[in-house]
Amino acid sequence: MILKRPTGPLAGLRIVELGGIGPAPYCGMLLADQGADVIRLDPSQLTGRRTPFPVLHRNKRSVTVDMKTAAGVDLVRRMAVDADAVIEGFRPGVAERLGVGPTALCAANSALVYGRMTGWGQDGPFAQVPGHDVNYLALSGVLHNTGTAGGPPIIPLNLVGDMGGGGMMLAYGLTAALLSARATGVGQVVDAAMVDGAVSQLAGIFGELSFGRWVDGRDTANFVAGNAPWYGVYRCADDGYVAVGCQEPQFYSALLAGLGLANEPLLADQMNHAAWPAMTARIAEVFAARCRDEWMTVFDGAETCISPVLSIAEAAAHPHNMERGTFVRASDGMLQPAPVPRFLGTPAAEPAGAVRLGAHTREVLSELGLSETEVDELTEQHVIRCVAG
């Protein structure tokens, strides 16, 4: 299957992605969305299967190869010679044991950027300790500060560690290193650790801590954690929810007016921390009297920073998201996020659906200069397998 090369600001870059799940493929997706030719490598025994992660594997070409064989390792090294970057998400040392670590791959391509995605980083006492998103958030300080006062820490899906602190940080690191390589002709290793990325996302909180405007933990003073009556989520009569972000005084006044609470003494002082629990309870009582969409009608047209809490399906059908094309359907018809960010000069193409694993093996090896006979021999040796898309 010939994958139409997408347009975008990264068109012309070739990235080799060495398997993996979660943040490393997400990094590859972000790069592929913006036009990079991302070639994903999976074990040859998976040839012909549908990927279980079709959105993360969109826009990519797929090659299956047995990297536990000398011939398979040689193919990976040959791909790296013509690549701008390599992405791997193994535990530290695994790529080296396979023979596809940065020393081996950079030997024949001094400008190669080698991106490494782990939870704990390439060194340190936890480097070889298993973990998942929640563990990285736990050691970063993020989890301790996520949630309302008196309640347990709340896991923010796997967005802050895996995707934000991991995949996005690796994509940022790779593009920065690629710019450096183009200027100097020398590549480098990018060590992206999810715990490091999670800590980086606390930058604004560190500033608040230094000025005494934030308490380290789930404290009532931390309003963006949902402790303030004017910054949180309220249940409605139909079990729908509204999100309230009325931080500024004028928005808070509009909130009270819409709720019919403008003259209640309890709610007069917006910044009375001691009264926040009682204020929250009173506002919750009023919101619970009507359905979500009724409240949105009440606040329609008013500048209040109040929004309905939408399901994914509702969000995809919301007029704002529809007009901007925030959600798209790929060539396979699957609903998914549109490529981001948006480039007005070099816009990304519509995403192409993920192909069967190994769909581009013959095509990519042909580009490396292998003859049909060589490809057939590697297939007979079970080093590779080929399949139609």
Short mmCIF file of C-alpha atoms in Angstrom, two decimals, residues 3-257:
data_model
loop_
_atom_site.label_atom_id
_atom_site.label_comp_id
_atom_site.label_asym_id
_atom_site.label_seq_id
_atom_site.Cartn_x
_atom_site.Cartn_y
_atom_site.Cartn_z
CA LEU A 3 0.77 5.93 1.73
CA LYS A 4 0.20 9.40 0.36
CA ARG A 5 2.86 11.63 1.84
CA PRO A 6 1.16 14.27 3.99
CA THR A 7 2.03 17.93 3.71
CA GLY A 8 3.14 20.01 6.65
CA PRO A 9 6.13 21.81 8.17
CA LEU A 10 8.04 18.55 8.77
CA ALA A 11 7.69 17.25 5.21
CA GLY A 12 10.98 15.78 4.05
CA LEU A 13 12.01 14.41 7.45
CA ARG A 14 12.29 10.66 7.88
CA ILE A 15 11.75 9.16 11.34
CA VAL A 16 12.20 5.51 12.30
CA GLU A 17 9.98 4.46 15.22
CA LEU A 18 11.05 1.28 17.00
CA GLY A 19 7.75 -0.19 18.14
CA GLY A 20 6.54 0.59 21.64
CA ILE A 21 3.21 1.69 23.10
CA GLY A 22 1.81 4.91 24.53
CA PRO A 23 3.96 8.05 24.57
CA ALA A 24 6.61 7.06 22.00
CA PRO A 25 4.01 6.27 19.28
CA TYR A 26 2.18 9.45 20.27
CA CYS A 27 5.38 11.38 19.60
CA GLY A 28 5.60 9.65 16.22
CA MET A 29 1.98 10.52 15.49
CA LEU A 30 2.58 14.20 16.22
CA LEU A 31 5.56 14.24 13.85
CA ALA A 32 3.72 12.26 11.16
CA ASP A 33 0.73 14.58 11.42
CA GLN A 34 2.99 17.47 10.44
CA GLY A 35 4.40 15.77 7.39
CA ALA A 36 7.32 13.66 8.62
CA ASP A 37 7.72 10.25 6.98
CA VAL A 38 7.44 8.06 10.08
CA ILE A 39 8.33 4.41 9.52
CA ARG A 40 7.17 2.25 12.40
CA LEU A 41 8.90 -1.09 13.02
CA ASP A 42 7.04 -3.97 14.69
CA PRO A 43 7.97 -7.63 15.26
CA SER A 44 7.63 -9.75 12.12
CA GLN A 45 5.27 -12.21 13.83
CA LEU A 46 2.66 -9.44 13.98
CA THR A 47 2.59 -9.01 10.21
CA GLY A 48 -0.89 -8.61 8.78
CA ARG A 49 -2.59 -7.75 12.05
CA ARG A 50 -4.62 -4.66 12.64
CA THR A 51 -2.91 -2.34 15.08
CA PRO A 52 -4.64 -2.05 18.48
CA PHE A 53 -3.71 1.65 18.49
CA PRO A 54 -5.06 2.92 15.14
CA VAL A 55 -5.00 6.62 16.00
CA LEU A 56 -1.47 6.59 17.42
CA HIS A 57 -0.34 4.75 14.28
CA ARG A 58 -2.06 7.01 11.75
CA ASN A 59 -0.08 8.60 8.92
CA LYS A 60 2.78 6.13 9.43
CA ARG A 61 4.31 3.53 7.16
CA SER A 62 4.57 0.07 8.68
CA VAL A 63 7.47 -2.37 8.44
CA THR A 64 7.71 -5.66 10.30
CA VAL A 65 11.15 -7.08 11.05
CA ASP A 66 12.66 -9.53 13.53
CA MET A 67 15.20 -7.42 15.42
CA LYS A 68 16.37 -10.49 17.30
CA THR A 69 18.18 -11.65 14.18
CA ALA A 70 21.45 -10.28 12.83
CA ALA A 71 19.84 -9.62 9.45
CA GLY A 72 16.98 -7.78 11.10
CA VAL A 73 19.35 -5.57 13.08
CA ASP A 74 21.27 -4.87 9.88
CA LEU A 75 18.06 -3.66 8.22
CA VAL A 76 17.36 -1.29 11.10
CA ARG A 77 20.87 0.11 10.85
CA ARG A 78 20.45 0.63 7.12
CA MET A 79 17.20 2.48 7.72
CA ALA A 80 18.92 4.72 10.27
CA VAL A 81 21.54 5.72 7.71
CA ASP A 82 18.88 7.48 5.64
CA ALA A 83 16.85 8.72 8.63
CA ASP A 84 16.86 12.06 10.37
CA ALA A 85 15.76 10.62 13.70
CA VAL A 86 14.98 7.40 15.55
CA ILE A 87 12.42 6.97 18.34
CA GLU A 88 12.55 4.16 20.88
CA GLY A 89 10.61 3.55 24.09
CA PHE A 90 12.40 0.56 25.62
CA ARG A 91 13.77 0.31 29.12
CA PRO A 92 17.34 1.66 29.37
CA GLY A 93 19.81 -0.80 27.87
CA VAL A 94 17.33 -2.84 25.81
CA ALA A 95 18.09 -1.07 22.54
CA GLU A 96 21.80 -1.58 23.15
CA ARG A 97 21.30 -5.30 23.76
CA LEU A 98 19.37 -5.55 20.51
CA GLY A 99 22.18 -3.77 18.67
CA VAL A 100 20.08 -0.72 17.74
CA GLY A 101 21.16 1.73 20.43
CA PRO A 102 22.44 5.23 19.67
CA THR A 103 26.11 4.25 19.45
CA ALA A 104 25.39 1.60 16.83
CA LEU A 105 22.96 3.67 14.77
CA CYS A 106 24.85 6.95 14.92
CA ALA A 107 28.12 5.35 13.81
CA ALA A 108 27.12 5.59 10.14
CA ASN A 109 25.00 8.74 10.46
CA SER A 110 26.61 11.46 12.55
CA ALA A 111 23.63 13.78 12.08
CA LEU A 112 21.12 11.25 13.46
CA VAL A 113 18.92 12.37 16.35
CA TYR A 114 18.10 9.48 18.67
CA GLY A 115 15.03 10.02 20.83
CA ARG A 116 14.60 7.88 23.96
CA MET A 117 11.29 7.70 25.81
CA THR A 118 11.16 6.27 29.33
CA GLY A 119 9.30 6.88 32.55
CA TRP A 120 12.25 7.52 34.86
CA GLY A 121 15.01 8.50 32.42
CA GLN A 122 18.17 6.79 31.21
CA ASP A 123 19.94 6.99 34.58
CA GLY A 124 19.22 7.35 38.27
CA PRO A 125 18.29 4.72 40.89
CA PHE A 126 14.84 4.15 39.35
CA ALA A 127 16.02 3.82 35.75
CA GLN A 128 15.31 0.07 35.67
CA VAL A 129 12.23 0.14 37.91
CA PRO A 130 8.93 -0.67 36.14
CA GLY A 131 6.26 1.97 36.25
CA HIS A 132 3.24 3.56 34.62
CA ASP A 133 1.83 7.07 34.25
CA VAL A 134 0.40 7.11 37.78
CA ASN A 135 3.79 6.19 39.26
CA TYR A 136 5.59 8.99 37.43
CA LEU A 137 2.96 11.48 38.58
CA ALA A 138 3.33 10.20 42.14
CA LEU A 139 7.08 10.90 42.26
CA SER A 140 6.84 14.21 40.41
CA GLY A 141 4.61 15.97 42.93
CA VAL A 142 1.79 16.30 40.41
CA LEU A 143 -0.48 13.67 41.95
CA HIS A 144 -0.14 15.07 45.47
CA ASN A 145 -1.44 18.42 44.20
CA THR A 146 -4.27 17.11 42.00
CA GLY A 147 -7.67 16.91 43.65
CA THR A 148 -9.82 18.83 46.10
CA ALA A 149 -9.18 19.43 49.78
CA GLY A 150 -10.01 16.46 51.97
CA GLY A 151 -10.19 14.08 49.04
CA PRO A 152 -7.72 11.61 47.54
CA PRO A 153 -5.36 12.46 44.68
CA ILE A 154 -7.16 12.34 41.33
CA ILE A 155 -5.54 10.69 38.32
CA PRO A 156 -5.82 13.06 35.31
CA LEU A 157 -6.22 10.17 32.85
CA ASN A 158 -2.78 9.38 31.40
CA LEU A 159 -2.41 12.84 29.91
CA VAL A 160 0.08 14.61 32.20
CA GLY A 161 2.66 11.80 32.31
CA ASP A 162 2.37 9.60 29.23
CA MET A 163 1.20 12.07 26.64
CA GLY A 164 2.09 15.56 27.91
CA GLY A 165 5.24 14.87 29.92
CA GLY A 166 6.25 12.01 27.64
CA GLY A 167 5.14 12.07 24.02
CA MET A 168 4.86 15.83 23.62
CA MET A 169 8.15 16.47 25.38
CA LEU A 170 9.91 13.93 23.18
CA ALA A 171 8.41 15.52 20.05
CA TYR A 172 9.62 18.93 21.26
CA GLY A 173 13.05 17.52 22.09
CA LEU A 174 13.38 15.81 18.72
CA THR A 175 12.44 18.91 16.73
CA ALA A 176 14.88 21.02 18.76
CA ALA A 177 17.67 18.48 18.21
CA LEU A 178 16.82 18.24 14.50
CA LEU A 179 17.18 22.00 14.16
CA SER A 180 20.56 21.76 15.86
CA ALA A 181 21.62 18.87 13.61
CA ARG A 182 20.70 20.82 10.50
CA ALA A 183 22.78 23.76 11.69
CA THR A 184 25.79 21.77 12.90
CA GLY A 185 25.65 18.46 11.05
CA VAL A 186 25.87 16.67 14.40
CA GLY A 187 23.00 14.73 15.95
CA GLN A 188 22.52 13.81 19.58
CA VAL A 189 20.55 11.66 22.01
CA VAL A 190 17.33 13.10 23.45
CA ASP A 191 16.58 11.66 26.90
CA ALA A 192 12.86 12.26 27.50
CA ALA A 193 11.56 11.01 30.85
CA MET A 194 7.91 11.24 31.81
CA VAL A 195 8.70 12.19 35.41
CA ASP A 196 10.87 15.08 34.14
CA GLY A 197 8.12 16.21 31.77
CA ALA A 198 5.50 16.05 34.50
CA VAL A 199 7.64 18.24 36.78
CA SER A 200 8.13 20.72 33.93
CA GLN A 201 4.38 21.14 33.65
CA LEU A 202 4.33 22.31 37.28
CA ALA A 203 6.27 25.44 36.29
CA GLY A 204 3.36 27.77 36.97
CA ILE A 205 2.63 26.09 40.31
CA PHE A 206 6.26 26.58 41.39
CA GLY A 207 5.79 30.29 40.80
CA GLU A 208 2.66 30.30 42.93
CA LEU A 209 4.49 28.38 45.66
CA SER A 210 7.28 30.94 45.77
CA PHE A 211 4.78 33.76 46.40
CA GLY A 212 2.76 31.80 48.95
CA ARG A 213 -0.27 31.60 46.72
CA TRP A 214 -0.22 27.81 46.57
CA VAL A 215 -0.03 25.18 49.30
CA ASP A 216 1.89 22.02 48.40
CA GLY A 217 -0.96 19.53 48.44
CA ARG A 218 -4.73 19.34 48.10
CA ASP A 219 -5.49 22.46 50.11
CA THR A 220 -8.53 24.71 50.08
CA ALA A 221 -6.37 27.65 48.96
CA ASN A 222 -5.51 25.95 45.65
CA PHE A 223 -8.43 27.19 43.60
CA VAL A 224 -7.43 25.70 40.21
CA ALA A 225 -7.66 22.26 41.82
CA GLY A 226 -11.41 22.79 42.20
CA ASN A 227 -11.57 24.06 45.79
CA ALA A 228 -13.01 27.51 45.11
CA PRO A 229 -16.81 27.83 44.76
CA TRP A 230 -16.26 29.82 41.56
CA TYR A 231 -13.81 27.37 39.99
CA GLY A 232 -15.02 23.82 39.79
CA VAL A 233 -17.60 21.40 38.46
CA TYR A 234 -21.24 21.18 39.54
CA ARG A 235 -23.78 18.39 39.10
CA CYS A 236 -27.13 19.26 37.55
CA ALA A 237 -30.60 17.73 37.88
CA ASP A 238 -30.09 15.37 34.93
CA ASP A 239 -26.70 14.17 36.27
CA GLY A 240 -24.98 16.33 33.67
CA TYR A 241 -22.28 18.74 34.82
CA VAL A 242 -21.25 22.32 34.21
CA ALA A 243 -17.71 23.66 34.50
CA VAL A 244 -17.43 26.98 36.29
CA GLY A 245 -14.31 29.13 35.89
CA CYS A 246 -15.53 32.48 37.20
CA GLN A 247 -12.24 33.69 38.64
CA GLU A 248 -12.48 37.37 37.76
CA PRO A 249 -14.91 39.51 39.84
CA GLN A 250 -17.10 40.41 36.87
CA PHE A 251 -17.52 36.75 35.94
CA TYR A 252 -18.28 35.83 39.54
CA SER A 253 -20.96 38.52 39.67
CA ALA A 254 -22.50 37.20 36.45
CA LEU A 255 -22.49 33.68 37.92
CA LEU A 256 -24.39 34.79 40.99
CA ALA A 257 -26.84 36.80 38.90
#
